[in-house]
Short mmCIF file of C-alpha atoms and ligand atoms in Angstrom, two decimals:
data_model
loop_
_atom_site.label_atom_id
_atom_site.label_comp_id
_atom_site.label_asym_id
_atom_site.label_seq_id
_atom_site.Cartn_x
_atom_site.Cartn_y
_atom_site.Cartn_z
CA UNK A 1 -8.27 3.17 -17.77
CA UNK A 2 -5.02 1.46 -18.84
CA UNK A 3 -1.62 2.88 -17.83
CA UNK A 4 -0.98 3.75 -21.44
CA UNK A 5 -4.20 5.66 -21.76
CA UNK A 6 -3.48 7.50 -18.57
CA UNK A 7 -0.02 8.37 -19.84
CA UNK A 8 -1.45 9.65 -23.07
CA UNK A 9 -3.94 11.66 -21.24
CA UNK A 10 -1.39 13.22 -18.97
CA UNK A 11 0.73 14.12 -21.94
CA UNK A 12 -2.21 15.90 -23.47
CA UNK A 13 -2.80 17.77 -20.16
CA UNK A 14 0.86 18.77 -20.09
CA UNK A 15 0.57 20.10 -23.69
CA UNK A 16 -2.55 22.10 -22.77
CA UNK A 17 -1.00 23.51 -19.61
CA UNK A 18 2.55 24.28 -20.81
CA UNK A 19 2.06 24.42 -24.62
CA UNK A 20 4.80 22.08 -25.47
CA UNK A 21 5.46 18.34 -25.51
CA UNK A 22 6.53 16.57 -22.25
CA UNK A 23 10.13 15.23 -22.41
CA UNK A 24 9.68 12.57 -19.82
CA UNK A 25 6.87 10.42 -18.46
CA UNK A 26 7.14 8.37 -15.26
CA UNK A 27 4.70 6.19 -13.36
CA UNK A 28 4.25 4.30 -10.16
CA UNK A 29 1.42 2.13 -8.89
CA UNK A 30 -0.77 2.00 -5.72
CA UNK A 31 -0.83 -1.20 -3.81
CA UNK A 32 -2.91 -3.61 -1.78
CA UNK A 33 -1.64 -5.75 1.05
CA UNK A 34 -2.70 -9.30 0.39
CA UNK A 35 -1.81 -10.55 3.98
CA UNK A 36 0.45 -9.42 6.84
CA UNK A 37 -1.39 -6.71 8.77
CA UNK A 38 0.08 -4.93 11.74
CA UNK A 39 3.15 -6.98 11.39
CA UNK A 40 5.51 -4.33 9.96
CA UNK A 41 6.20 -2.43 13.19
CA UNK A 42 6.84 -5.83 14.82
CA UNK A 43 9.74 -6.59 12.48
CA UNK A 44 7.49 -9.19 10.62
CA UNK A 45 6.56 -9.88 7.08
CA UNK A 46 4.05 -8.29 4.69
CA UNK A 47 2.92 -9.59 1.27
CA UNK A 48 1.63 -6.61 -0.90
CA UNK A 49 1.17 -6.43 -4.52
CA UNK A 50 1.17 -3.48 -6.99
CA UNK A 51 -2.25 -2.80 -8.43
CA UNK A 52 -3.28 -1.73 -11.91
CA UNK A 53 -3.76 1.86 -10.71
CA UNK A 54 -0.99 4.43 -11.37
CA UNK A 55 0.15 7.91 -10.72
CA UNK A 56 1.72 9.38 -13.83
CA UNK A 57 3.98 12.43 -14.11
CA UNK A 58 4.66 14.15 -17.44
CA UNK A 59 7.47 16.71 -17.38
CA UNK A 60 9.85 18.79 -19.34
CA UNK A 61 12.75 21.24 -18.57
CA UNK A 62 11.86 24.90 -18.35
CA UNK A 63 15.38 26.45 -18.40
CA UNK A 64 15.05 28.05 -15.03
CA UNK A 65 15.61 27.04 -11.39
CA UNK A 66 11.91 26.78 -10.87
CA UNK A 67 9.83 23.61 -10.54
CA UNK A 68 6.03 23.91 -11.23
CA UNK A 69 3.82 20.99 -10.40
CA UNK A 70 0.16 20.67 -11.56
CA UNK A 71 -2.05 17.88 -10.37
CA UNK A 72 -5.60 17.08 -11.52
CA UNK A 73 -6.34 16.16 -7.97
CA UNK A 74 -5.08 19.30 -6.40
CA UNK A 75 -6.76 22.67 -6.09
CA UNK A 76 -3.76 24.75 -7.18
CA UNK A 77 -0.41 24.05 -8.66
CA UNK A 78 2.73 24.21 -6.62
CA UNK A 79 6.02 26.01 -7.42
CA UNK A 80 9.35 25.95 -5.84
CA UNK A 81 12.75 27.50 -6.49
CA UNK A 82 15.70 24.98 -6.54
CA UNK A 83 18.03 27.86 -5.90
CA UNK A 84 16.51 28.14 -2.36
CA UNK A 85 16.71 25.51 0.50
CA UNK A 86 13.67 23.21 0.23
CA UNK A 87 11.35 22.82 3.16
CA UNK A 88 7.94 21.22 3.88
CA UNK A 89 4.83 23.26 3.42
CA UNK A 90 1.91 23.20 5.81
CA UNK A 91 0.71 19.78 7.17
CA UNK A 92 -1.60 18.18 4.65
CA UNK A 93 -0.21 20.18 1.63
CA UNK A 94 -0.29 17.83 -1.33
CA UNK A 95 3.08 18.99 -2.79
CA UNK A 96 5.00 17.96 0.35
CA UNK A 97 5.29 14.49 -1.12
CA UNK A 98 7.06 15.34 -4.40
CA UNK A 99 8.98 18.13 -2.74
CA UNK A 100 10.21 15.78 -0.11
CA UNK A 101 11.39 13.42 -2.89
CA UNK A 102 13.22 16.31 -4.67
CA UNK A 103 14.86 17.23 -1.35
CA UNK A 104 16.00 13.56 -1.09
CA UNK A 105 17.71 13.81 -4.49
CA UNK A 106 19.27 17.17 -3.58
CA UNK A 107 20.58 15.70 -0.30
CA UNK A 108 22.43 13.10 -2.47
CA UNK A 109 23.97 15.84 -4.65
CA UNK A 110 21.56 15.05 -7.50
CA UNK A 111 19.94 18.43 -8.02
CA UNK A 112 17.83 18.62 -11.16
CA UNK A 113 17.48 21.64 -13.30
CA UNK A 114 14.16 23.37 -13.24
CA UNK A 115 11.13 21.63 -14.78
CA UNK A 116 7.38 21.75 -15.29
CA UNK A 117 5.20 18.76 -14.54
CA UNK A 118 1.59 17.49 -14.72
CA UNK A 119 0.49 14.70 -12.38
CA UNK A 120 -2.54 12.55 -12.83
CA UNK A 121 -3.65 9.40 -11.09
CA UNK A 122 -6.06 6.54 -11.19
CA UNK A 123 -5.15 5.68 -7.53
CA UNK A 124 -7.99 6.94 -5.30
CA UNK A 125 -6.67 9.62 -2.90
CA UNK A 126 -6.94 8.55 0.74
CA UNK A 127 -8.56 5.28 -0.15
CA UNK A 128 -6.07 3.10 1.53
CA UNK A 129 -4.35 2.05 -1.68
CA UNK A 130 -1.38 4.35 -1.11
CA UNK A 131 -1.71 7.21 -3.51
CA UNK A 132 0.92 8.96 -1.38
CA UNK A 133 3.53 6.26 -2.08
CA UNK A 134 2.50 6.16 -5.75
CA UNK A 135 3.09 10.01 -5.97
CA UNK A 136 6.44 9.76 -4.20
CA UNK A 137 7.75 6.82 -6.24
CA UNK A 138 6.51 8.37 -9.54
CA UNK A 139 8.40 11.52 -8.47
CA UNK A 140 11.53 9.56 -7.67
CA UNK A 141 11.32 7.79 -10.93
CA UNK A 142 11.01 11.07 -12.84
CA UNK A 143 13.91 12.45 -10.84
CA UNK A 144 16.08 9.50 -11.76
CA UNK A 145 15.42 10.17 -15.49
CA UNK A 146 15.99 13.98 -15.14
CA UNK A 147 19.25 13.58 -13.21
CA UNK A 148 20.40 10.49 -15.21
CA UNK A 149 21.10 8.67 -11.90
CA UNK A 150 19.30 5.43 -11.29
CA UNK A 151 19.13 4.71 -7.57
CA UNK A 152 19.43 1.29 -6.07
CA UNK A 153 15.78 0.17 -5.59
CA UNK A 154 16.03 -0.12 -1.75
CA UNK A 155 17.65 3.31 -1.50
CA UNK A 156 14.91 4.77 -3.78
CA UNK A 157 12.15 3.23 -1.63
CA UNK A 158 13.81 4.54 1.55
CA UNK A 159 14.24 7.99 0.04
CA UNK A 160 10.47 8.04 -0.65
CA UNK A 161 9.65 6.81 2.89
CA UNK A 162 11.82 9.62 4.33
CA UNK A 163 9.90 12.09 2.19
CA UNK A 164 6.64 10.82 3.75
CA UNK A 165 8.14 10.99 7.19
CA UNK A 166 9.91 14.37 6.99
CA UNK A 167 7.81 16.35 4.54
CA UNK A 168 4.29 14.86 4.93
CA UNK A 169 4.67 14.25 8.60
CA UNK A 170 3.47 10.65 8.24
CA UNK A 171 5.56 8.04 10.13
CA UNK A 172 4.77 5.22 7.79
CA UNK A 173 6.52 1.84 7.41
CA UNK A 174 8.47 0.60 4.38
CA UNK A 175 5.81 -1.48 2.69
CA UNK A 176 4.08 1.04 0.39
CA UNK A 177 7.27 2.48 -1.15
CA UNK A 178 8.98 -0.86 -1.50
CA UNK A 179 6.06 -2.37 -3.49
CA UNK A 180 5.57 0.72 -5.57
CA UNK A 181 9.24 0.62 -6.54
CA UNK A 182 9.82 -3.15 -6.84
CA UNK A 183 6.47 -4.55 -7.84
CA UNK A 184 6.47 -6.84 -10.80
CA UNK A 185 3.66 -8.03 -13.04
CA UNK A 186 2.33 -11.43 -11.99
CA UNK A 187 4.24 -11.28 -8.70
CA UNK A 188 3.56 -10.43 -5.08
CA UNK A 189 6.31 -9.06 -2.86
CA UNK A 190 7.20 -10.87 0.40
CA UNK A 191 8.86 -8.17 2.45
CA UNK A 192 10.87 -8.80 5.57
CA UNK A 193 10.37 -5.61 7.56
CA UNK A 194 13.33 -6.30 9.72
CA UNK A 195 16.08 -6.98 7.20
CA UNK A 196 14.23 -5.02 4.51
CA UNK A 197 14.92 -7.96 2.21
CA UNK A 198 12.36 -8.08 -0.62
CA UNK A 199 11.51 -11.39 -2.35
CA UNK A 200 9.29 -11.57 -5.47
CA UNK A 201 6.73 -14.33 -5.19
CA UNK A 202 5.36 -15.48 -8.58
CA UNK A 203 1.61 -15.58 -8.95
CA UNK A 204 1.46 -16.47 -12.54
CA UNK A 205 -1.75 -18.54 -12.62
CA UNK A 206 -4.10 -16.24 -14.54
CA UNK A 207 -7.23 -18.00 -13.18
CA UNK A 208 -7.17 -15.93 -10.01
CA UNK A 209 -7.21 -12.18 -9.18
CA UNK A 210 -7.59 -9.90 -6.29
CA UNK A 211 -10.90 -8.09 -5.81
CA UNK A 212 -10.64 -4.91 -3.71
CA UNK A 213 -13.75 -3.54 -2.01
CA UNK A 214 -13.56 -0.06 -0.55
CA UNK A 215 -16.13 0.09 2.24
CA UNK A 216 -16.06 3.94 1.85
CA UNK A 217 -16.15 4.26 5.62
CA UNK A 218 -13.30 5.48 7.91
CA UNK A 219 -14.15 5.36 11.58
CA UNK A 220 -12.43 7.90 13.78
CA UNK A 221 -10.22 6.23 16.31
CA UNK A 222 -10.80 7.24 19.77
CA UNK A 223 -8.15 6.77 22.48
CA UNK A 224 -5.19 6.51 19.98
CA UNK A 225 -6.04 2.92 18.85
CA UNK A 226 -2.98 2.61 16.75
CA UNK A 227 -0.41 3.92 19.19
CA UNK A 228 -2.04 1.87 21.97
CA UNK A 229 -1.58 -1.31 19.87
CA UNK A 230 1.98 -0.59 19.16
CA UNK A 231 2.58 -0.13 22.88
CA UNK A 232 0.87 -3.37 23.63
CA UNK A 233 3.13 -5.23 21.22
CA UNK A 234 6.16 -3.68 22.87
CA UNK A 235 4.84 -4.70 26.18
CA UNK A 236 4.33 -8.24 25.12
CA UNK A 237 7.79 -8.39 23.61
CA UNK A 238 9.24 -7.14 26.85
CA UNK A 239 7.46 -9.77 28.90
CA UNK A 240 8.55 -12.42 26.51
CA UNK A 241 12.09 -11.14 26.73
CA UNK A 242 12.49 -10.71 22.97
CA UNK A 243 13.55 -7.63 20.89
CA UNK A 244 10.28 -7.72 19.02
CA UNK A 245 7.37 -10.11 18.45
CA UNK A 246 9.13 -11.36 15.29
CA UNK A 247 11.35 -13.34 17.71
CA UNK A 248 8.45 -14.83 19.73
CA UNK A 249 6.67 -18.15 19.08
CA UNK A 250 3.14 -19.24 19.92
CA UNK A 251 4.61 -21.61 22.60
CA UNK A 252 6.50 -18.84 24.20
CA UNK A 253 3.38 -16.72 24.25
CA UNK A 254 1.26 -19.53 25.83
CA UNK A 255 3.80 -20.09 28.54
CA UNK A 256 3.78 -16.44 29.46
CA UNK A 257 -0.01 -16.01 29.34
CA UNK A 258 -0.28 -15.84 33.13
CA UNK A 259 2.29 -13.02 33.23
CA UNK A 260 0.47 -10.70 30.95
CA UNK A 261 -2.64 -8.82 30.62
CA UNK A 262 -5.26 -10.73 28.55
CA UNK A 263 -5.61 -7.89 25.97
CA UNK A 264 -1.82 -7.76 25.51
CA UNK A 265 -1.83 -11.55 25.15
CA UNK A 266 -4.42 -11.35 22.36
CA UNK A 267 -2.64 -8.54 20.53
CA UNK A 268 0.58 -10.65 20.59
CA UNK A 269 -1.28 -13.69 19.41
CA UNK A 270 -2.52 -11.85 16.35
CA UNK A 271 1.05 -10.56 15.46
CA UNK A 272 2.78 -13.91 16.04
CA UNK A 273 0.13 -15.80 14.15
CA UNK A 274 0.00 -13.20 11.36
CA UNK A 275 3.68 -13.28 10.71
CA UNK A 276 3.41 -17.11 10.34
CA UNK A 277 0.44 -16.85 8.07
CA UNK A 278 2.16 -14.37 5.77
CA UNK A 279 5.12 -16.59 5.24
CA UNK A 280 2.83 -19.59 4.72
CA UNK A 281 0.64 -17.57 2.25
CA UNK A 282 3.73 -16.70 0.10
CA UNK A 283 4.48 -20.41 -0.09
CA UNK A 284 0.94 -21.32 -1.06
CA UNK A 285 0.83 -18.55 -3.69
CA UNK A 286 4.06 -19.82 -5.19
CA UNK A 287 2.46 -23.32 -5.38
CA UNK A 288 -0.79 -21.82 -6.78
CA UNK A 289 -2.54 -23.52 -3.91
CA UNK A 290 -5.51 -21.05 -3.88
CA UNK A 291 -7.85 -22.74 -1.38
CA UNK A 292 -5.22 -22.76 1.31
CA UNK A 293 -4.01 -19.27 0.52
CA UNK A 294 -7.66 -18.16 0.73
CA UNK A 295 -8.13 -19.89 4.10
CA UNK A 296 -5.02 -17.98 5.53
CA UNK A 297 -6.69 -14.73 4.46
CA UNK A 298 -9.94 -15.60 6.34
CA UNK A 299 -7.86 -16.62 9.33
CA UNK A 300 -6.03 -13.26 9.16
CA UNK A 301 -9.36 -11.46 9.14
CA UNK A 302 -10.66 -13.33 12.16
CA UNK A 303 -7.49 -12.62 14.09
CA UNK A 304 -7.63 -8.90 13.22
CA UNK A 305 -11.22 -8.80 14.20
CA UNK A 306 -11.10 -10.82 17.47
CA UNK A 307 -7.57 -10.52 18.80
CA UNK A 308 -6.27 -7.26 17.40
CA UNK A 309 -9.71 -5.61 17.24
CA UNK A 310 -9.10 -3.26 14.35
CA UNK A 311 -12.01 -4.37 12.07
CA UNK A 312 -15.40 -2.77 11.93
CA UNK A 313 -18.99 -3.82 10.94
CA UNK A 314 -18.51 -2.71 7.36
CA UNK A 315 -15.30 -4.78 6.79
CA UNK A 316 -16.86 -7.76 8.47
CA UNK A 317 -19.86 -7.49 6.25
CA UNK A 318 -17.65 -7.65 3.15
CA UNK A 319 -15.86 -10.74 4.49
CA UNK A 320 -19.18 -12.29 5.45
CA UNK A 321 -20.46 -11.84 1.97
CA UNK A 322 -17.27 -13.41 0.54
CA UNK A 323 -17.74 -16.45 2.75
CA UNK A 324 -21.34 -16.79 1.70
CA UNK A 325 -20.42 -16.75 -1.99
CA UNK A 326 -17.78 -19.28 -1.19
CA UNK A 327 -15.45 -21.31 -3.46
CA UNK A 328 -18.30 -22.55 -5.64
CA UNK A 329 -19.15 -18.87 -6.45
CA UNK A 330 -15.41 -18.14 -7.01
CA UNK A 331 -14.34 -16.52 -3.71
CA UNK A 332 -11.40 -18.28 -2.11
CA UNK A 333 -10.59 -16.00 0.69
CA UNK A 334 -11.36 -12.40 2.00
CA UNK A 335 -9.93 -10.14 4.65
CA UNK A 336 -9.66 -6.56 5.69
CA UNK A 337 -6.52 -4.78 4.39
CA UNK A 338 -4.71 -1.82 5.74
CA UNK A 339 -4.66 -0.43 9.25
CA UNK A 340 -8.44 -1.24 9.83
CA UNK A 341 -11.51 0.66 11.23
CA UNK A 342 -12.69 1.07 7.68
CA UNK A 343 -10.88 1.25 4.27
CA UNK A 344 -10.69 -1.74 1.98
CA UNK A 345 -11.21 -5.48 1.99
CA UNK A 346 -9.26 -7.72 -0.30
CA UNK A 347 -10.58 -11.04 -1.66
CA UNK A 348 -8.85 -13.77 -3.66
CA UNK A 349 -11.28 -14.65 -6.45
CA UNK A 350 -11.54 -16.82 -9.55
CA UNK A 351 -10.92 -14.50 -12.50
CA UNK A 352 -13.83 -15.95 -14.54
CA UNK A 353 -16.23 -15.23 -11.73
CA UNK A 354 -15.19 -11.65 -11.14
CA UNK A 355 -18.20 -9.90 -12.62
CA UNK A 356 -20.81 -12.00 -10.79
CA UNK A 357 -18.88 -11.65 -7.54
CA UNK A 358 -18.47 -7.82 -7.87
CA UNK A 359 -22.19 -7.44 -8.54
CA UNK A 360 -23.16 -9.46 -5.62
CA UNK A 361 -20.76 -7.94 -3.17
CA UNK A 362 -21.80 -4.42 -4.19
CA UNK A 363 -25.53 -5.11 -3.95
CA UNK A 364 -25.34 -7.06 -0.70
CA UNK A 365 -22.94 -4.68 0.94
CA UNK A 366 -25.04 -1.55 -0.04
CA UNK A 367 -28.18 -3.36 1.34
CA UNK A 368 -26.53 -4.24 4.60
CA UNK A 369 -24.31 -1.33 5.33
CA UNK A 370 -26.38 1.38 3.57
CA UNK A 371 -23.25 2.71 1.86
CA UNK A 372 -22.24 2.29 -1.77
CA UNK A 373 -18.87 0.50 -1.95
CA UNK A 374 -16.20 0.95 -4.66
CA UNK A 375 -14.90 -2.25 -6.23
CA UNK A 376 -12.17 -3.07 -8.63
CA UNK A 377 -10.14 -6.05 -9.66
CA UNK A 378 -6.43 -6.31 -10.30
CA UNK A 379 -3.87 -8.90 -11.11
CA UNK A 380 -0.45 -8.15 -9.66
CA UNK A 381 0.86 -5.14 -11.63
CA UNK A 382 4.26 -3.67 -12.51
CA UNK A 383 6.06 -1.33 -10.22
CA UNK A 384 7.48 2.01 -11.15
CA UNK A 385 8.42 2.59 -14.76
CA UNK A 386 9.55 5.12 -17.26
CA UNK A 387 7.17 5.50 -20.23
CA UNK A 388 9.07 8.22 -21.96
CA UNK A 389 12.80 8.48 -21.18
P1 ADP B 401 -3.50 7.10 0.61
O1 ADP B 401 -1.93 6.96 0.55
O2 ADP B 401 -4.04 5.90 1.34
O3 ADP B 401 -4.06 7.31 -0.65
P2 ADP B 401 -2.70 9.38 2.19
O4 ADP B 401 -3.48 10.21 3.16
O5 ADP B 401 -1.48 8.70 2.71
O6 ADP B 401 -3.75 8.32 1.62
O7 ADP B 401 -2.25 10.19 0.91
C1 ADP B 401 -3.25 11.03 0.22
C2 ADP B 401 -2.68 12.42 -0.03
O8 ADP B 401 -1.56 12.32 -0.86
C3 ADP B 401 -3.63 13.34 -0.61
O9 ADP B 401 -4.47 13.94 0.34
C4 ADP B 401 -2.75 14.27 -1.31
O10 ADP B 401 -2.25 15.23 -0.46
C5 ADP B 401 -1.52 13.41 -1.75
N1 ADP B 401 -1.71 12.91 -3.15
C6 ADP B 401 -1.70 11.61 -3.48
N2 ADP B 401 -1.80 11.48 -4.85
C7 ADP B 401 -1.94 12.76 -5.36
C8 ADP B 401 -2.12 13.35 -6.62
N3 ADP B 401 -2.22 12.56 -7.71
N4 ADP B 401 -2.18 14.66 -6.74
C9 ADP B 401 -2.04 15.42 -5.61
N5 ADP B 401 -1.95 15.03 -4.38
C10 ADP B 401 -1.85 13.63 -4.27
MG1 MG B 402 -0.65 6.95 2.17
#
């Protein structure tokens, strides 16, 4: 479904729910990270793109201090009273995301009048494509229109991140909200997680696209795998005498090998290598050098699998299939994306081979993993936008 179709459908749902026309329609996309995994909390770089999947909010004023939110993806609607102090609901409650965003506007003295809203989305929920950021950023974009106050894009992304931290209880990094706010059609976003400096990287060559394969598995992490890796990175930085692994080089790491645990060494080797690969990949994308960009993706996967140890059989199978199809079949590179242990893989593919590649990946993955995957293809899409001001 295109964004315009989704917006029209959401407007119809608003009409059916509230028996009047929506005044405003705002949208924000999900995202996929092309390269730069487990680099964000090491002050490194990430290279995400907005995908052609959106969360849309249609809304209209209701002349009260109440806000009513309906979502096609939620069991029941949410309502809140803007005359009362806002606070998060129970953990896992879907409306925490938009309520946290409203709270961010209120904290800036931008209190909206009451409104009714209907939310719908083509971003799969909990599928690793950041439906949560899409919901926050769509809500923030709506609030900008309602209050007539356009925020600075960085401030807007940080407001949404704070909503996820404080209202949804999820201590996420800055990538998802930045790309959902700042994504641009035909561009990736090279984001420096230390300075928070975003840089749009043109990917204008229409002959390539990104194919996303959801393995539809999520392995439970035992022993706090994520927290453990963060601690290992901090330990490596300490041994190397740097503030974070962003400031370390491969040479420094090799010289310190004898002074650190082998596992810590390998975790650091991934992060230092991945930060370098991410910056290189941005350069190759800019140059439309797809074979080299693709090789960097394969190298990223190998490093995540062997050194960082956050892949799983299902993700490895997808990458294996990509390699077997190879450049002659139109696959230039493939890697796991997201935190790991399941979720999605992303492949750089020739656009004119997409159908054949998708069929083959789906069939071989199902045969080998005994699970049906979900696939879709996207070019770099536009970030948040207002469809009806
Ligand atoms: P991801 O961001 O990878 O999709 P998360 O667990 O971070 O997964 O966020 C998913 C949660 O966000 C859902 O469980 C739900 O609470 C909320 N959410 C996201 N999109 C919507 C939506 N369109 N309607 C209602 N809730 C949503
Ligand atoms: Mg999320």
